[in-house]
Tab-separated table of C-alpha atoms in Angstrom:
chain	number	residue	atom	x	y	z
V	1	MET	CA	-6.766	11.188	-10.004
V	2	GLU	CA	-6.630	7.860	-11.835
V	3	LEU	CA	-5.709	5.199	-9.309
V	4	THR	CA	-4.261	2.554	-11.585
V	5	PRO	CA	-2.980	3.993	-14.862
V	6	PRO	CA	-1.935	1.287	-17.326
V	7	GLY	CA	1.672	0.289	-16.877
V	8	PRO	CA	4.184	-0.029	-19.670
V	9	GLY	CA	4.648	-3.391	-21.315
V	10	GLY	CA	0.943	-4.215	-21.348
V	11	THR	CA	0.647	-4.774	-17.591
V	12	PRO	CA	-2.838	-6.178	-16.831
V	13	SER	CA	-5.153	-3.672	-15.136
V	14	LEU	CA	-5.411	-5.903	-12.060
V	15	PHE	CA	-1.700	-5.457	-11.324
V	16	ALA	CA	-0.903	-1.994	-12.710
V	17	ARG	CA	0.957	0.092	-10.087
V	18	LEU	CA	-0.045	-2.473	-7.449
V	19	VAL	CA	3.217	-2.744	-5.486
V	20	ASP	CA	4.545	0.306	-3.648
V	21	ASP	CA	8.240	0.166	-2.790
V	22	SER	CA	8.915	-0.018	0.967
V	23	ALA	CA	12.520	-1.231	0.734
V	24	LEU	CA	13.550	1.267	3.453
V	25	PHE	CA	11.280	-0.485	5.974
V	26	PRO	CA	11.501	-3.877	7.746
V	27	PRO	CA	12.148	-6.563	6.741
V	28	GLY	CA	13.995	-4.922	3.822
V	29	ASP	CA	15.859	-2.241	5.795
V	30	ALA	CA	17.867	-1.216	2.710
V	31	THR	CA	20.105	1.830	2.870
V	32	MET	CA	18.789	4.917	1.094
V	33	SER	CA	21.348	4.510	-1.679
V	34	GLN	CA	20.522	0.815	-2.173
V	35	ALA	CA	16.776	1.394	-2.127
V	36	LEU	CA	16.811	4.252	-4.624
V	37	LYS	CA	19.188	2.565	-7.062
V	38	ALA	CA	17.087	-0.611	-7.021
V	39	HIS	CA	13.881	1.403	-7.449
V	40	PHE	CA	15.153	3.264	-10.515
V	41	ALA	CA	16.461	0.005	-11.984
V	42	THR	CA	12.997	-1.539	-11.541
V	43	ARG	CA	11.347	1.558	-12.997
V	44	ALA	CA	13.484	1.088	-16.122
V	45	GLY	CA	12.811	-2.661	-16.306
V	46	GLU	CA	10.219	-4.809	-18.066
V	47	ARG	CA	7.975	-5.082	-14.965
V	48	ALA	CA	7.869	-1.351	-14.268
V	49	GLY	CA	4.120	-1.338	-14.872
V	50	VAL	CA	3.534	-3.164	-11.578
V	51	LEU	CA	5.622	-0.675	-9.581
V	52	GLY	CA	3.910	2.076	-7.614
V	53	VAL	CA	5.341	4.867	-5.500
V	54	PHE	CA	8.519	4.927	-3.377
V	55	LEU	CA	7.880	5.083	0.382
V	56	CYS	CA	10.075	7.335	2.519
V	57	GLN	CA	9.839	8.424	6.154
V	58	ALA	CA	9.432	12.159	6.679
V	59	SER	CA	12.447	12.063	9.013
V	60	ARG	CA	14.632	10.789	6.158
V	61	LEU	CA	13.662	13.372	3.539
V	62	PRO	CA	17.006	15.252	3.655
V	63	GLU	CA	18.870	11.952	3.243
V	64	MET	CA	16.720	10.995	0.243
V	65	ILE	CA	17.184	14.388	-1.411
V	66	THR	CA	20.980	14.131	-0.983
V	67	GLU	CA	20.984	10.738	-2.727
V	68	LEU	CA	18.668	11.909	-5.510
V	69	ILE	CA	20.981	14.839	-6.270
V	70	LYS	CA	23.728	12.261	-6.867
V	71	ILE	CA	21.473	10.062	-9.030
V	72	LYS	CA	20.105	12.982	-11.113
V	73	PRO	CA	16.766	11.356	-12.116
V	74	THR	CA	15.399	12.444	-15.505
V	75	THR	CA	11.883	12.758	-14.039
V	76	PRO	CA	10.713	13.446	-10.466
V	77	LEU	CA	10.425	10.362	-8.245
V	78	PRO	CA	6.780	9.574	-7.310
V	79	ILE	CA	6.757	9.195	-3.522
V	80	SER	CA	4.540	8.451	-0.557
V	81	LEU	CA	5.572	10.308	2.559
V	82	ILE	CA	5.336	8.167	5.703
V	83	ILE	CA	4.773	10.525	8.632
V	84	ASP	CA	6.968	9.406	11.533
V	85	THR	CA	7.310	12.905	13.005
V	86	GLY	CA	3.742	13.397	14.266
V	87	LEU	CA	0.917	15.316	12.647
V	88	GLY	CA	2.576	18.628	13.482
V	89	GLY	CA	5.499	17.717	11.256
V	90	VAL	CA	3.351	17.288	8.137
V	91	PRO	CA	3.409	20.906	6.832
V	92	LYS	CA	7.205	21.138	7.079
V	93	ALA	CA	7.701	17.757	5.373
V	94	ILE	CA	5.354	18.682	2.527
V	95	SER	CA	7.102	22.049	2.155
V	96	ILE	CA	10.461	20.298	1.806
V	97	VAL	CA	9.096	17.989	-0.899
V	98	GLU	CA	7.463	20.837	-2.807
V	99	SER	CA	10.698	22.848	-2.705
V	100	ARG	CA	12.452	20.025	-4.603
V	101	ASN	CA	9.838	19.345	-7.269
V	102	GLU	CA	12.551	18.704	-9.846
V	103	LEU	CA	13.444	15.606	-7.794
V	104	LEU	CA	10.214	14.581	-6.068
V	105	ALA	CA	6.538	14.200	-6.986
V	106	LEU	CA	4.354	13.845	-3.880
V	107	LYS	CA	1.529	11.407	-4.603
V	108	MET	CA	0.538	10.194	-1.151
V	109	VAL	CA	0.904	10.947	2.570
V	110	GLU	CA	0.475	8.098	5.075
V	111	MET	CA	0.212	8.179	8.853
V	112	PRO	CA	-1.061	6.154	11.826
V	113	ALA	CA	-4.246	7.390	13.451
V	114	PRO	CA	-4.516	8.137	17.173
V	115	SER	CA	-6.182	5.360	19.170
V	116	ASP	CA	-9.637	6.991	19.087
V	117	VAL	CA	-9.437	8.292	15.456
V	118	ASP	CA	-10.525	11.740	16.621
V	119	GLU	CA	-12.514	13.713	14.028
V	120	VAL	CA	-10.700	16.964	14.828
V	121	TRP	CA	-7.423	15.162	14.119
V	122	LEU	CA	-8.792	13.902	10.779
V	123	GLU	CA	-9.869	17.427	9.847
V	124	ARG	CA	-6.327	18.670	10.501
V	125	VAL	CA	-4.993	15.927	8.219
V	126	SER	CA	-7.286	17.231	5.489
V	127	GLU	CA	-6.094	20.795	6.094
V	128	PHE	CA	-2.386	19.915	6.076
V	129	VAL	CA	-2.304	17.669	2.987
V	130	PRO	CA	-2.929	19.263	-0.448
V	131	GLU	CA	-6.149	18.218	-2.199
V	132	ASP	CA	-4.313	16.587	-5.106
V	133	VAL	CA	-2.343	14.306	-2.744
V	134	ILE	CA	-3.876	11.034	-1.501
V	135	ARG	CA	-4.238	10.827	2.290
V	136	VAL	CA	-3.802	7.374	3.833
V	137	VAL	CA	-4.633	6.834	7.508
V	138	GLU	CA	-4.113	3.619	9.470
V	139	PRO	CA	-6.603	3.048	12.315
V	140	ARG	CA	-5.328	0.643	14.971
V	141	ARG	CA	-7.053	-2.720	15.172
V	142	GLY	CA	-8.957	-3.279	18.387
V	143	VAL	CA	-12.180	-2.136	20.029
V	144	GLY	CA	-13.994	0.324	17.762
V	145	TRP	CA	-11.546	-0.303	14.905
V	146	LEU	CA	-14.172	-0.439	12.170
V	147	ASP	CA	-15.764	2.782	13.424
V	148	GLY	CA	-12.331	4.352	12.949
V	149	VAL	CA	-12.171	2.982	9.404
V	150	ARG	CA	-15.564	4.565	8.660
V	151	LYS	CA	-14.441	7.925	10.038
V	152	VAL	CA	-11.293	7.855	7.905
V	153	ILE	CA	-13.389	7.243	4.784
V	154	GLU	CA	-15.937	9.939	5.734
V	155	HIS	CA	-13.100	12.475	5.916
V	156	GLY	CA	-11.919	11.647	2.396
V	157	SER	CA	-8.867	9.552	3.263
V	158	TRP	CA	-7.974	5.966	2.387
V	159	PRO	CA	-7.902	3.574	5.346
V	160	LYS	CA	-4.843	1.322	5.553
V	161	ILE	CA	-4.846	-2.245	6.824
V	162	ARG	CA	-1.678	-3.771	8.281
V	163	CYS	CA	-1.581	-7.436	7.273
V	164	GLY	CA	1.402	-8.629	9.308
V	165	GLY	CA	4.628	-7.779	11.043
V	166	LEU	CA	7.192	-9.149	13.472
V	167	SER	CA	4.723	-10.697	15.939
V	168	LYS	CA	1.636	-12.874	15.612
V	169	GLU	CA	-0.544	-10.033	16.948
V	170	ASN	CA	0.342	-7.954	13.877
V	171	PHE	CA	-1.532	-10.397	11.615
V	172	PRO	CA	-5.268	-9.708	11.377
V	173	SER	CA	-7.580	-12.709	11.270
V	174	ILE	CA	-9.517	-13.654	8.153
V	175	ASP	CA	-12.683	-12.362	9.830
V	176	GLU	CA	-11.033	-9.009	10.616
V	177	VAL	CA	-9.864	-8.570	7.009
V	178	ALA	CA	-13.298	-9.584	5.689
V	179	ASP	CA	-15.025	-7.095	8.013
V	180	PHE	CA	-12.614	-4.360	6.903
V	181	LEU	CA	-13.334	-5.115	3.227
V	182	ALA	CA	-17.087	-5.045	3.882
V	183	VAL	CA	-16.857	-1.567	5.429
V	184	VAL	CA	-14.686	-0.117	2.642
V	185	SER	CA	-16.612	-1.716	-0.234
V	186	GLY	CA	-19.876	-0.540	1.324
V	187	SER	CA	-18.718	3.086	1.210
V	188	THR	CA	-19.300	4.712	-2.179
V	189	GLY	CA	-16.066	5.433	-4.021
V	190	ALA	CA	-13.811	4.380	-1.133
V	191	SER	CA	-10.345	2.886	-1.632
V	192	PHE	CA	-7.917	1.221	0.759
V	193	LYS	CA	-4.228	0.433	0.961
V	194	ALA	CA	-2.573	-2.610	2.554
V	195	THR	CA	0.872	-3.034	4.050
V	196	ASN	CA	3.273	-5.536	5.654
V	197	SER	CA	3.921	-9.238	5.066
V	198	LEU	CA	2.261	-9.395	1.636
V	199	HIS	CA	5.338	-10.395	-0.366
V	200	ARG	CA	3.738	-13.597	-1.640
V	201	ALA	CA	0.670	-13.927	-3.835
V	202	VAL	CA	-1.094	-16.748	-1.994
V	203	ARG	CA	-1.882	-17.405	1.668
V	204	HIS	CA	0.767	-19.605	3.297
V	205	THR	CA	2.424	-20.518	6.582
V	206	ASP	CA	5.929	-19.137	7.086
V	207	ALA	CA	8.309	-22.040	7.693
V	208	GLU	CA	10.503	-20.074	10.114
V	209	THR	CA	7.923	-18.299	12.282
V	210	GLY	CA	4.860	-20.506	11.834
V	211	PHE	CA	2.788	-17.381	11.161
V	212	ASP	CA	-0.036	-17.615	8.620
V	213	HIS	CA	0.536	-14.899	6.004
V	214	HIS	CA	-2.187	-13.295	3.911
V	215	GLY	CA	-1.582	-13.277	0.145
V	216	PHE	CA	-1.993	-10.215	-2.041
V	217	LEU	CA	-3.770	-12.321	-4.684
V	218	ASN	CA	-6.179	-13.504	-1.981
V	219	LEU	CA	-6.881	-9.837	-1.206
V	220	LEU	CA	-7.483	-9.008	-4.866
V	221	VAL	CA	-9.877	-11.938	-5.365
V	222	ALA	CA	-11.599	-11.187	-2.045
V	223	SER	CA	-12.071	-7.575	-3.183
V	224	ALA	CA	-13.605	-8.821	-6.430
V	225	ARG	CA	-15.999	-11.020	-4.494
V	226	CYS	CA	-16.871	-8.109	-2.200
V	227	LEU	CA	-18.032	-6.189	-5.247
V	228	SER	CA	-19.929	-9.121	-6.770
V	229	GLY	CA	-21.507	-10.598	-3.631
V	230	GLY	CA	-19.254	-13.664	-3.485
V	231	ASP	CA	-17.729	-15.550	-0.541
V	232	VAL	CA	-15.038	-13.189	0.749
V	233	ARG	CA	-13.821	-15.343	3.644
V	234	ASP	CA	-13.336	-18.305	1.322
V	235	ALA	CA	-11.162	-16.159	-0.952
V	236	LEU	CA	-9.076	-14.913	1.983
V	237	SER	CA	-8.499	-18.414	3.364
V	238	CYS	CA	-7.776	-20.118	0.029
V	239	ARG	CA	-4.294	-21.636	-0.357
V	240	ASP	CA	-4.885	-23.043	-3.844
V	241	SER	CA	-2.882	-20.862	-6.228
V	242	GLU	CA	-4.549	-22.365	-9.307
V	243	VAL	CA	-8.042	-21.528	-8.055
V	244	LEU	CA	-7.082	-17.952	-7.195
V	245	SER	CA	-5.152	-17.299	-10.420
V	246	ALA	CA	-7.980	-18.728	-12.549
V	247	GLU	CA	-10.493	-16.446	-10.828
V	248	ALA	CA	-8.198	-13.439	-11.258
V	249	GLN	CA	-7.665	-14.204	-14.958
V	250	ALA	CA	-11.406	-14.549	-15.511
V	251	LEU	CA	-12.087	-10.960	-14.403
V	252	SER	CA	-13.072	-8.641	-17.239
V	253	ASP	CA	-11.027	-5.461	-17.650
V	254	PRO	CA	-13.831	-3.284	-16.181
V	255	ALA	CA	-14.132	-5.704	-13.232
V	256	ALA	CA	-10.364	-5.633	-12.684
V	257	LYS	CA	-10.375	-1.828	-12.692
V	258	ALA	CA	-13.257	-1.815	-10.195
V	259	VAL	CA	-11.257	-4.140	-7.941
V	260	ARG	CA	-8.265	-1.812	-8.091
V	261	SER	CA	-10.425	1.221	-7.374
V	262	LEU	CA	-11.227	-0.572	-4.116
V	263	PHE	CA	-7.849	-2.214	-3.353
V	264	ALA	CA	-5.598	0.577	-4.605
V	265	SER	CA	-2.107	-0.688	-3.720
V	266	TYR	CA	0.017	-2.363	-1.099
V	267	ALA	CA	3.496	-1.737	0.268
V	268	SER	CA	6.169	-4.414	-0.095
V	269	ALA	CA	9.814	-4.397	0.970
V	270	SER	CA	10.445	-6.886	-1.851
V	271	PHE	CA	9.521	-6.368	-5.496
V	272	ASP	CA	11.154	-9.528	-6.831
V	273	GLU	CA	9.011	-11.901	-4.745
V	274	PRO	CA	5.577	-10.682	-5.877
V	275	ILE	CA	6.783	-10.493	-9.475
V	276	ALA	CA	8.166	-14.048	-9.310
V	277	ASP	CA	4.837	-15.326	-7.930
V	278	LEU	CA	2.774	-13.517	-10.590
V	279	GLU	CA	5.032	-14.827	-13.366
V	280	GLY	CA	4.976	-18.327	-11.908
V	281	LEU	CA	1.174	-18.267	-11.908
V	282	GLY	CA	1.045	-17.044	-15.500
V	283	LEU	CA	-0.595	-13.768	-14.497
V	284	LEU	CA	2.066	-11.521	-16.062
């Protein structure tokens, strides 16, 4: 499966299908109707090439199908199924999606891992999810976290890194992100997904909460440096948008595609914010 097919409108390889739509999740919390209408409007717009899959909780599948019947999409909606019903609920959720293949195209299944990232559990994930669907598993940060990341990769899934949330503890440190990148980039052919609090391109401090937010452009440049032997921590900590955008623009097309084979996509409740930042930096 090609991870980053070229988007319409000449979208640069570095940003093709980069942003998955998590409008249903905090801090977006859109209604199903709002989220789907906005998604299809974006998919028909000039920046559609940056847009990835639509994220939906397994528990809300019937609600999504009801809304899609009203919308009558001309092609099936590419989705990532977020498993909020436990591993045992995966077969039923996938069966529901497959029964409505005129409305839905299942591209990805994502779920949190148990605290110990048990290998038997990972094998069941592999059994439950069809081979042509990407499996994304999120190990919890903490003691033994990187061992969990390695196990996820060894079982053929993408590890997911949560980059923020509603409390300071949800934000991994620069060292933690760098260590995660080192593990994934050191595993042949491995890819990862990121999520949460990556609406802006460049690292910054939120004026309301005082939390330091990672930037998705920092992650892209850090991934490039991972592959080329550069200073990853410097890229993650950089707050200079001109430095980061210049480095991103200097990547050759093969280098950009290699970066995106590593950093496959990230989930954002906002599409307008990342697009505005990329346009403002002259990257789109």
